Amino acid sequence: MPELAEVAYSCSLWNEGLGIQIDQVITNPTSRVYRNENRKEFIQNLQGQTLSSSFTHGKQMLFSFTGNCWMGIHLGMTGSLAIEEKEYEPQKHDALLFRQPSQILVFRDPRQFGRLRLHLGKNKPKWWNDLPTSMLDKNFHSEILSNALSRHARRPIKALLLDQRYFPGMGNWMADEVLWRAKLKPSNLSGGISKIDEGRLFKQILFVVNGAIKSVGKYGGDPPTGWLFHTRWKDGLLCPKTKNPLIREQIGGRTTCWCPSLQK
DNA sequence: ATACCTGTTTCCCG
DNA sequence: CCGGGAAACAGGTA
C-alpha cells in the first residue's frame, strides 16, 4: 500500500531490528523483487551483520549494515515490511527474511512489483544520492512545480503529479487528494494551469504530503477524517466537501476519483 | 467468471 | 532525440 507515508511507516516497523545482528538471511528463490540481483550475495554479505540504520526518500527505502553493506527496498504495489515471532515459518510471498535472536524481519510482496537491491561500499549507493529533492525537504520549492508544468505542458496534471522525477513519493491516492483540495480537474493539461492555480496546487502538495506523514507515516492506518481517501473507492461516492457525486475515470493511466462540481 | 488495484519499466507512436 | 500513452509484469480480492 505504498506511497511516501506508508513507506515511512513500513520502514519504522523494521526499526525494532536496529542494532541487532542478523543470524540468518533467507531469500525467496523465485520472487521477481530480486530482478537482476544475485540472491547469494544477499546471504554472503548480510548474514552475520548488524542492521545499523534506515532511511526513506519518497517510495524508496535504504538500510545500512555493518561491513559496508547497503540494501534498497521499493515496495511496488503490494509490498510490506513486518516483524514476526522467531517461530514464524516463511510464507509463499515472503521475498526476504532476516532472522534475529528474538524476531524475524520480513519483506513480503505478493504481486512482486517491488524491488530489492544490494550495494557494497563505504558510502550510500549512487542511485540513492541521485534521487530528486524530497517533497519533505526545505529545498522543495515551487520552482520544481513550475518547471515540471512547463516542461510537460501536454500532460494531464494528474499524470504529472505521479512523475517521481519531480514529486518523489506521490502516488495515486495522494495525487487525487491534492487535486481535490486544489479544486483542479485532474485531466487539465499542465500547460494550461494559471499562476494562481499553480500556487494553490503547490500549497496543497505540501499540505497532503505533510499531513500524510504526520498521520499515516507515524501510526500507519488511514489519513485523517474528511480526506477524500475515505470515499474514493466506495460506491455511493459523495464528495466530503460538496456532498455531490464523485466520478471515477481513467486519467494518466490510473483510476482517478474527482468531484466535477468542485474541481474546474 | 470478470474486473479491478496506493507502481514502474518498456515499447511504440508522433 | 523528446514527450506521451498503452501494455506488461502477477496475484489477491470483490
XYZ file of C-alpha atoms (C1' of nucleotides) in Angstrom:
292
model
C 0.000 0.000 0.000
C 2.917 2.153 -0.516
C 3.094 5.863 -1.132
C 5.504 8.094 0.730
C 3.715 7.994 4.068
C 3.091 4.227 4.065
C 6.702 3.722 3.088
C 7.838 5.819 6.055
C 5.600 3.781 8.341
C 6.772 0.453 6.889
C 10.368 1.461 7.373
C 9.737 2.400 11.000
C 8.429 -1.136 11.638
C 11.860 -2.582 10.945
C 13.454 -0.126 13.373
C 12.868 -2.740 16.065
C 15.650 -4.664 14.403
C 18.223 -1.848 14.520
C 21.444 -2.627 16.342
C 20.762 -6.360 16.331
C 22.777 -8.975 14.493
C 21.193 -10.915 11.628
C 21.848 -14.611 12.254
C 20.304 -15.870 9.058
C 19.248 -14.370 5.731
C 16.545 -16.235 3.796
C 15.949 -15.309 0.154
C 12.918 -16.366 -1.867
C 14.247 -18.372 -4.838
C 11.647 -17.212 -7.362
C 10.364 -13.771 -6.339
C 10.784 -11.138 -9.048
C 11.724 -8.487 -6.485
C 15.375 -9.522 -6.883
C 15.346 -8.519 -10.554
C 18.958 -8.654 -11.675
C 20.415 -9.068 -8.217
C 22.214 -12.207 -7.103
C 20.452 -13.838 -4.141
C 23.695 -15.436 -2.956
C 25.234 -12.014 -2.467
C 22.467 -11.054 -0.069
C 23.298 -14.074 2.044
C 27.075 -13.770 1.785
C 27.149 -10.065 2.578
C 24.337 -9.575 5.074
C 24.362 -12.741 7.163
C 26.140 -12.096 10.453
C 25.997 -8.321 10.009
C 24.030 -5.879 12.152
C 21.275 -3.641 10.815
C 22.598 -0.197 11.649
C 20.288 2.458 10.192
C 17.338 3.100 7.905
C 16.306 5.926 5.569
C 13.322 6.710 3.379
C 13.034 9.025 0.413
C 9.687 9.117 -1.359
C 8.834 5.498 -2.086
C 12.433 4.349 -1.669
C 13.947 2.801 1.444
C 17.610 2.305 2.246
C 19.051 0.175 5.056
C 22.657 0.156 6.153
C 24.504 -2.741 7.750
C 27.836 -3.206 9.423
C 30.504 -4.352 6.996
C 29.841 -1.564 4.472
C 26.632 -3.104 3.118
C 23.514 -1.300 1.965
C 20.161 -2.598 0.843
C 17.423 -0.736 -1.024
C 13.775 -1.737 -0.920
C 10.939 -0.477 -3.099
C 7.555 -1.838 -2.058
C 5.985 -1.688 -5.511
C 2.216 -2.054 -5.435
C 1.726 -4.676 -2.721
C 4.962 -4.864 -0.759
C 5.082 -4.574 3.015
C 7.513 -4.926 5.896
C 6.718 -6.756 9.101
C 8.226 -8.186 12.268
C 7.329 -11.780 13.064
C 7.908 -14.042 16.051
C 11.048 -16.152 15.923
C 8.975 -19.328 15.332
C 7.462 -17.855 12.148
C 7.704 -20.032 9.021
C 8.382 -18.250 5.700
C 5.297 -17.941 3.502
C 4.939 -18.128 -0.264
C 5.244 -14.390 -0.937
C 7.879 -13.595 1.662
C 10.704 -12.300 -0.502
C 13.369 -11.748 2.150
C 13.689 -12.642 5.818
C 16.281 -11.574 8.398
C 16.361 -13.895 11.376
C 17.416 -12.170 14.590
C 17.713 -13.800 18.041
C 14.212 -12.846 19.168
C 12.363 -11.942 15.956
C 12.305 -12.118 12.169
C 12.218 -9.097 9.850
C 10.116 -9.849 6.769
C 9.725 -8.170 3.384
C 6.760 -9.688 1.574
C 5.266 -8.790 -1.785
C 2.582 -10.982 -3.393
C 2.479 -9.118 -6.675
C 6.254 -8.825 -6.869
C 6.342 -5.355 -8.409
C 8.666 -4.344 -5.611
C 12.438 -4.277 -5.887
C 15.426 -5.182 -3.776
C 18.962 -4.004 -4.368
C 22.256 -4.591 -2.670
C 25.158 -2.162 -2.579
C 28.639 -2.722 -1.207
C 30.801 0.224 -0.210
C 31.515 2.804 2.432
C 29.041 5.340 1.077
C 25.404 5.307 0.069
C 24.726 3.957 -3.429
C 24.676 6.302 -6.396
C 21.040 5.612 -7.186
C 20.132 6.905 -3.725
C 22.237 10.055 -3.990
C 20.727 10.757 -7.412
C 17.130 10.860 -6.128
C 15.327 14.157 -6.749
C 14.678 16.661 -3.941
C 12.343 15.153 -1.371
C 8.922 16.768 -1.010
C 9.678 16.948 2.730
C 12.917 18.887 2.177
C 13.038 22.648 2.727
C 14.558 22.873 -0.752
C 11.386 21.516 -2.318
C 10.384 24.880 -3.843
C 7.504 25.930 -6.078
C 10.005 26.219 -8.954
C 10.076 22.435 -9.116
C 6.352 22.505 -9.848
C 6.540 25.345 -12.374
C 9.418 23.686 -14.210
C 7.513 20.425 -14.417
C 4.350 22.172 -15.620
C 6.098 23.982 -18.445
C 8.241 21.068 -19.462
C 5.255 18.716 -19.725
C 2.626 21.139 -20.960
C 0.699 18.440 -22.852
C 0.345 16.020 -19.961
C -2.745 15.932 -17.764
C -1.889 17.401 -14.370
C -2.844 14.117 -12.695
C -0.224 12.223 -14.705
C 2.392 14.872 -13.945
C 1.855 14.650 -10.192
C 2.634 10.930 -10.379
C 6.003 11.614 -12.014
C 8.605 10.536 -9.463
C 11.292 12.729 -11.042
C 9.515 15.783 -9.653
C 7.285 14.515 -6.855
C 9.067 11.522 -5.335
C 6.649 9.568 -3.175
C 3.443 10.912 -4.742
C 1.063 8.057 -5.554
C -2.424 7.613 -6.874
C -4.480 8.460 -3.815
C -2.253 11.363 -2.772
C -2.430 12.920 -6.230
C -6.238 12.721 -6.186
C -6.274 14.216 -2.705
C -4.045 17.117 -3.823
C -6.132 17.944 -6.910
C -9.367 17.741 -4.947
C -8.042 20.190 -2.361
C -6.602 22.477 -5.042
C -10.005 22.376 -6.822
C -8.375 21.348 -10.094
C -9.786 18.961 -12.676
C -7.335 16.046 -12.998
C -7.492 15.999 -16.807
C -6.443 19.661 -17.135
C -3.288 19.917 -19.205
C -0.262 21.024 -17.204
C 0.495 23.835 -19.631
C -2.903 25.445 -19.045
C -2.633 25.828 -15.271
C -2.745 29.510 -14.280
C -0.244 31.049 -11.867
C -3.000 31.375 -9.245
C -3.934 27.703 -9.586
C -0.281 26.772 -9.514
C 0.140 28.497 -6.169
C -2.831 26.632 -4.709
C -1.578 23.393 -6.156
C 1.839 23.784 -4.583
C 0.346 24.573 -1.172
C -1.886 21.521 -1.329
C 1.012 19.273 -2.307
C 2.765 20.369 0.874
C -0.404 20.022 2.923
C -1.150 16.474 1.764
C 2.453 15.280 1.986
C 2.976 16.666 5.485
C -0.478 15.654 6.690
C 0.048 12.105 5.459
C 3.456 11.845 7.104
C 2.086 13.089 10.423
C -0.780 10.582 10.424
C -0.167 7.546 8.202
C 3.609 7.871 8.379
C 3.607 7.847 12.176
C 0.809 5.481 13.113
C 0.004 3.532 9.940
C -3.670 3.172 9.081
C -5.632 5.769 7.142
C -5.330 9.532 6.621
C -7.396 11.914 8.808
C -11.189 12.101 8.738
C -12.532 14.313 5.982
C -9.873 13.383 3.445
C -11.032 12.258 0.007
C -9.198 8.988 0.634
C -12.082 7.636 2.692
C -14.615 7.905 -0.117
C -12.538 7.260 -3.183
C -13.171 3.533 -3.613
C -16.559 3.281 -2.035
C -19.727 3.268 -4.046
C -22.189 5.902 -3.056
C -19.290 8.208 -3.619
C -20.254 11.616 -2.276
C -17.727 14.439 -2.119
C -16.937 15.238 1.538
C -16.932 18.959 0.676
C -19.863 19.417 -1.709
C -21.901 16.254 -0.980
C -22.244 15.852 -4.732
C -21.424 12.583 -6.525
C -17.793 11.783 -7.241
C -16.600 10.416 -10.558
C -14.073 7.692 -11.244
C -12.305 7.651 -14.578
C -9.035 6.661 -16.166
C -6.648 9.655 -16.343
C -2.933 9.384 -16.922
C -3.302 5.612 -16.994
C -4.683 5.432 -13.460
C -8.141 5.345 -11.976
C -8.846 8.844 -10.759
C -11.539 9.955 -8.345
C -12.709 13.562 -8.502
C -15.625 15.898 -7.885
C -16.909 17.666 -11.033
C -18.861 20.281 -9.082
C -15.730 21.282 -7.135
C -12.780 20.752 -9.473
C -12.583 23.002 -12.545
C -16.016 -15.554 -14.352
C -14.581 -10.763 -14.731
C -12.637 -6.707 -13.494
C -10.450 -4.357 -10.741
C -5.580 -2.423 -7.931
C -1.806 3.246 -3.083
C 3.771 1.238 -9.232
C 7.437 1.158 -12.610
C 9.547 -0.105 -16.920
C 9.457 -0.854 -21.710
C 7.870 -0.243 -26.089
C 5.653 2.282 -29.731
C 3.969 6.376 -31.777
C 4.099 11.279 -33.485
C 16.126 12.716 -29.675
C 11.774 14.039 -26.961
C 7.283 13.535 -24.735
C 3.012 10.917 -24.015
C 0.346 6.792 -23.630
C -0.536 1.849 -23.515
C 0.933 -2.618 -22.262
C 3.246 -5.743 -19.381
C 4.575 -7.510 -15.065
C 1.463 -11.051 -11.091
C -1.639 -12.439 -7.616
C -5.317 -11.354 -4.395
C -9.865 -9.643 -3.861
C -14.682 -8.332 -4.857
